CSV table of C-alpha atoms in Angstrom, one decimal:
chain,number,residue,atom,x,y,z
A,961,UNK,CA,-10.2,59.8,36.1
A,962,UNK,CA,-12.7,62.6,36.3
A,963,UNK,CA,-15.1,62.3,39.3
A,964,UNK,CA,-18.2,64.5,39.6
A,965,UNK,CA,-19.4,65.1,43.2
A,966,UNK,CA,-22.9,66.5,43.5
A,967,UNK,CA,-23.6,67.5,47.1
A,968,UNK,CA,-25.0,70.7,48.6
A,969,UNK,CA,-23.1,70.5,51.9
A,970,UNK,CA,-19.8,72.4,51.8
A,971,UNK,CA,-18.4,70.4,54.7
A,972,UNK,CA,-19.1,67.2,52.9
A,973,UNK,CA,-17.6,68.4,49.7
A,974,UNK,CA,-14.5,69.6,51.6
A,975,UNK,CA,-14.2,66.2,53.2
A,976,UNK,CA,-14.4,64.5,49.7
A,977,UNK,CA,-11.6,66.7,48.5
A,978,UNK,CA,-9.5,65.7,51.5
A,979,UNK,CA,-10.2,62.0,50.7
A,980,UNK,CA,-9.1,62.3,47.1
A,981,UNK,CA,-6.3,65.0,47.7
A,982,UNK,CA,-3.4,62.5,47.7
A,983,UNK,CA,-4.5,60.6,44.6
A,984,UNK,CA,-3.0,62.1,41.4
A,985,UNK,CA,-5.2,59.8,39.3
A,986,UNK,CA,-8.4,61.6,40.3
A,987,UNK,CA,-9.6,65.0,39.1
A,988,UNK,CA,-12.7,66.4,40.9
A,989,UNK,CA,-15.6,68.3,39.4
A,990,UNK,CA,-18.2,69.7,41.8
A,991,UNK,CA,-21.9,70.7,41.7
A,992,UNK,CA,-24.4,71.6,44.5
A,993,UNK,CA,-27.8,70.6,43.1
A,994,UNK,CA,-29.4,68.5,40.4
A,995,UNK,CA,-29.6,71.3,37.9
A,996,UNK,CA,-25.9,72.3,38.2
A,997,UNK,CA,-25.0,68.6,38.5
A,998,UNK,CA,-26.6,67.9,35.2
A,999,UNK,CA,-24.8,70.8,33.5
A,1000,UNK,CA,-21.4,69.8,34.8
A,1001,UNK,CA,-22.1,66.2,33.7
A,1002,UNK,CA,-22.8,67.5,30.2
A,1003,UNK,CA,-19.8,69.8,30.0
A,1004,UNK,CA,-17.2,68.1,32.2
A,1005,UNK,CA,-17.3,64.6,30.7
A,1006,UNK,CA,-16.9,62.8,34.1
A,1007,UNK,CA,-16.0,59.1,34.3
A,1008,UNK,CA,-17.9,58.6,37.6
A,1009,UNK,CA,-20.6,60.6,39.3
A,1010,UNK,CA,-21.0,60.6,43.1
A,1011,UNK,CA,-24.5,61.9,43.9
A,1012,UNK,CA,-26.0,62.8,47.2
A,1013,UNK,CA,-29.5,61.4,47.5
A,1014,UNK,CA,-30.9,64.4,49.5
A,1015,UNK,CA,-30.2,67.3,47.2
A,1016,UNK,CA,-32.1,70.6,47.8
A,1017,UNK,CA,-34.4,70.4,44.8
A,1018,UNK,CA,-35.0,67.1,43.1
A,1019,UNK,CA,-33.2,64.2,44.7
A,1020,UNK,CA,-30.1,62.3,43.7
A,1021,UNK,CA,-32.3,59.5,42.4
A,1022,UNK,CA,-33.9,61.8,40.0
A,1023,UNK,CA,-30.6,63.3,38.9
A,1024,UNK,CA,-29.2,59.7,38.4
A,1025,UNK,CA,-32.3,58.9,36.3
A,1026,UNK,CA,-31.7,62.0,34.0
A,1027,UNK,CA,-28.0,61.2,33.7
A,1028,UNK,CA,-28.6,57.6,32.8
A,1029,UNK,CA,-31.2,58.6,30.2
A,1030,UNK,CA,-28.4,60.6,28.5
A,1031,UNK,CA,-25.7,57.9,29.0
A,1032,UNK,CA,-26.8,54.5,30.2
A,1033,UNK,CA,-23.2,53.5,30.7
A,1034,UNK,CA,-22.4,56.2,33.2
A,1035,UNK,CA,-21.0,54.8,36.5
A,1036,UNK,CA,-22.9,56.4,39.5
A,1037,UNK,CA,-22.3,56.0,43.2
A,1038,UNK,CA,-25.1,57.2,45.5
A,1039,UNK,CA,-24.0,59.0,48.7
A,1040,UNK,CA,-26.3,59.4,51.7
A,1041,UNK,CA,-26.6,60.0,55.4
A,1042,UNK,CA,-29.1,57.2,55.5
A,1043,UNK,CA,-27.7,53.7,56.1
A,1044,UNK,CA,-31.1,51.9,55.8
A,1045,UNK,CA,-30.5,49.0,53.4
A,1046,UNK,CA,-33.6,49.8,51.5
A,1047,UNK,CA,-32.0,53.0,50.2
A,1048,UNK,CA,-29.0,51.1,49.0
A,1049,UNK,CA,-31.3,48.5,47.3
A,1050,UNK,CA,-33.2,51.3,45.6
A,1051,UNK,CA,-30.0,52.9,44.4
A,1052,UNK,CA,-28.8,49.7,42.8
A,1053,UNK,CA,-32.2,49.0,41.3
A,1054,UNK,CA,-32.2,52.5,39.8
A,1055,UNK,CA,-28.9,51.9,37.9
A,1056,UNK,CA,-26.3,53.1,40.4
A,1057,UNK,CA,-23.1,51.0,40.7
A,1058,UNK,CA,-22.4,51.8,44.3
A,1059,UNK,CA,-23.8,53.2,47.5
A,1060,UNK,CA,-21.8,54.8,50.3
A,1061,UNK,CA,-23.1,56.0,53.6
A,1062,UNK,CA,-21.7,59.4,54.9
A,1063,UNK,CA,-21.6,57.9,58.4
A,1064,UNK,CA,-19.2,55.2,57.4
A,1065,UNK,CA,-15.4,55.2,56.9
A,1066,UNK,CA,-14.4,58.1,54.6
A,1067,UNK,CA,-12.1,55.7,52.6
A,1068,UNK,CA,-15.2,53.7,51.6
A,1069,UNK,CA,-15.8,56.4,49.0
A,1070,UNK,CA,-12.3,56.1,47.6
A,1071,UNK,CA,-12.6,52.3,47.5
A,1072,UNK,CA,-16.0,52.7,45.8
A,1073,UNK,CA,-14.6,54.9,43.1
A,1074,UNK,CA,-11.9,52.4,42.1
A,1075,UNK,CA,-14.2,49.4,42.3
A,1076,UNK,CA,-16.8,51.1,40.1
A,1077,UNK,CA,-14.1,52.3,37.7
A,1078,UNK,CA,-13.1,48.7,37.3
A,1079,UNK,CA,-16.6,47.8,36.3
A,1080,UNK,CA,-17.7,46.4,39.6
A,1081,UNK,CA,-20.4,47.2,42.1
A,1082,UNK,CA,-19.6,48.6,45.5
A,1083,UNK,CA,-21.4,48.4,48.9
A,1084,UNK,CA,-19.5,49.0,52.2
A,1085,UNK,CA,-19.0,45.6,53.9
A,1086,UNK,CA,-21.5,46.4,56.7
A,1087,UNK,CA,-24.1,47.5,54.2
A,1088,UNK,CA,-23.6,44.4,52.1
A,1089,UNK,CA,-24.1,42.2,55.2
A,1090,UNK,CA,-27.2,44.1,56.2
A,1091,UNK,CA,-28.7,43.6,52.7
A,1092,UNK,CA,-27.6,39.9,52.6
A,1093,UNK,CA,-29.2,39.1,56.0
A,1094,UNK,CA,-32.2,41.5,55.9
A,1095,UNK,CA,-34.3,38.7,54.4
A,1096,UNK,CA,-38.1,39.2,54.9
A,1097,UNK,CA,-37.4,42.4,56.9
A,1098,UNK,CA,-36.3,44.2,53.7
A,1099,UNK,CA,-39.3,43.1,51.6
A,1100,UNK,CA,-41.7,43.8,54.5
A,1101,UNK,CA,-40.5,47.4,54.8
A,1102,UNK,CA,-43.2,49.7,53.4
A,1103,UNK,CA,-40.6,51.5,51.4
A,1104,UNK,CA,-39.8,48.3,49.5
A,1105,UNK,CA,-43.2,48.7,47.8
A,1106,UNK,CA,-42.1,52.0,46.1
A,1107,UNK,CA,-40.0,52.4,43.0
A,1108,UNK,CA,-37.4,55.2,42.7
A,1109,UNK,CA,-39.9,57.6,41.0
A,1110,UNK,CA,-42.4,57.1,43.7
A,1111,UNK,CA,-39.7,57.6,46.4
A,1112,UNK,CA,-38.9,60.9,44.7
A,1113,UNK,CA,-42.4,62.1,44.7
A,1114,UNK,CA,-42.9,61.1,48.3
A,1115,UNK,CA,-39.7,63.0,49.3
A,1116,UNK,CA,-41.0,66.1,47.6
A,1117,UNK,CA,-44.4,65.8,49.2
A,1118,UNK,CA,-42.6,65.5,52.6
A,1119,UNK,CA,-40.7,68.6,51.7
A,1120,UNK,CA,-43.9,70.6,51.4
A,1121,UNK,CA,-44.1,70.7,47.6
A,1122,UNK,CA,-47.5,70.8,45.8
A,1123,UNK,CA,-48.4,68.3,43.1
A,1124,UNK,CA,-48.0,71.0,40.5
A,1125,UNK,CA,-44.6,71.9,41.8
A,1126,UNK,CA,-43.5,68.3,41.8
A,1127,UNK,CA,-44.7,67.8,38.3
A,1128,UNK,CA,-42.6,70.7,37.1
A,1129,UNK,CA,-39.6,69.5,39.1
A,1130,UNK,CA,-39.6,65.8,37.9
A,1131,UNK,CA,-40.5,66.7,34.3
A,1132,UNK,CA,-43.9,64.9,34.4
A,1133,UNK,CA,-47.5,65.9,33.9
A,1134,UNK,CA,-49.7,66.9,36.9
A,1135,UNK,CA,-52.0,64.0,36.1
A,1136,UNK,CA,-49.1,61.5,36.3
A,1137,UNK,CA,-47.9,62.9,39.6
A,1138,UNK,CA,-51.5,62.9,41.0
A,1139,UNK,CA,-52.0,59.3,39.9
A,1140,UNK,CA,-48.7,58.3,41.4
A,1141,UNK,CA,-49.6,59.9,44.7
A,1142,UNK,CA,-52.9,58.0,44.8
A,1143,UNK,CA,-51.1,54.8,44.0
A,1144,UNK,CA,-48.6,55.4,46.8
A,1145,UNK,CA,-51.5,55.9,49.3
A,1146,UNK,CA,-52.8,52.5,48.3
A,1147,UNK,CA,-49.4,50.8,48.5
A,1148,UNK,CA,-48.6,52.3,51.9
A,1149,UNK,CA,-52.1,52.0,53.4
A,1150,UNK,CA,-52.6,55.6,54.2
A,1151,UNK,CA,-55.8,57.4,53.6
A,1152,UNK,CA,-54.9,61.0,52.7
A,1153,UNK,CA,-52.1,63.2,51.3
A,1154,UNK,CA,-51.6,64.5,54.9
A,1155,UNK,CA,-50.8,61.0,56.1
A,1156,UNK,CA,-48.5,60.5,53.1
A,1157,UNK,CA,-46.5,63.6,54.0
A,1158,UNK,CA,-46.4,62.5,57.7
A,1159,UNK,CA,-45.1,59.1,56.6
A,1160,UNK,CA,-42.3,60.7,54.5
A,1161,UNK,CA,-41.2,62.9,57.4
A,1162,UNK,CA,-41.3,60.1,60.0
A,1163,UNK,CA,-39.3,57.8,57.7
A,1164,UNK,CA,-36.6,60.4,57.2
A,1165,UNK,CA,-37.3,60.6,53.5
A,1166,UNK,CA,-38.1,64.3,53.3
């Protein structure tokens, strides 16, 4: 089983190697950003992709979207420092088959790989309970109003990117990104782009 890990933190990548080191069934492929991740996906023919949400250019959500456009059967596990259930919900909605928090048990990742390889969907038990019992709190979260593309644009705004830069990065027109930014302000109840950036930073999205 060929597993592609896309993560820009060498310590995290090293930890993943250690988790999979004793499993002869798994061959690891590695990339450090969305661009190299897409290339390794195309040339390495992985069975499963483990993608960090917070990549240095476009996010893991955007990379997952690009991969699924090329192969809608690809099994993707999103990997993140953020254990907010809304991020896991967004990952599943965007087509991922699993979500693993970097702050959890390292063996969650191994378990996720085998569950997803079997055709299942994986969430760590604590995350699954959080989602199951979140109830109205989950739908009342401002982030629940945003789809994965809006989350991507919000993250890039929070990282200081201009609308023109974002349009180039997400392969969209400037007009589309500007309209999306305006729609997000309406959804989140903020009045300006500056407030939108502040929201992204305060929520840990950037």
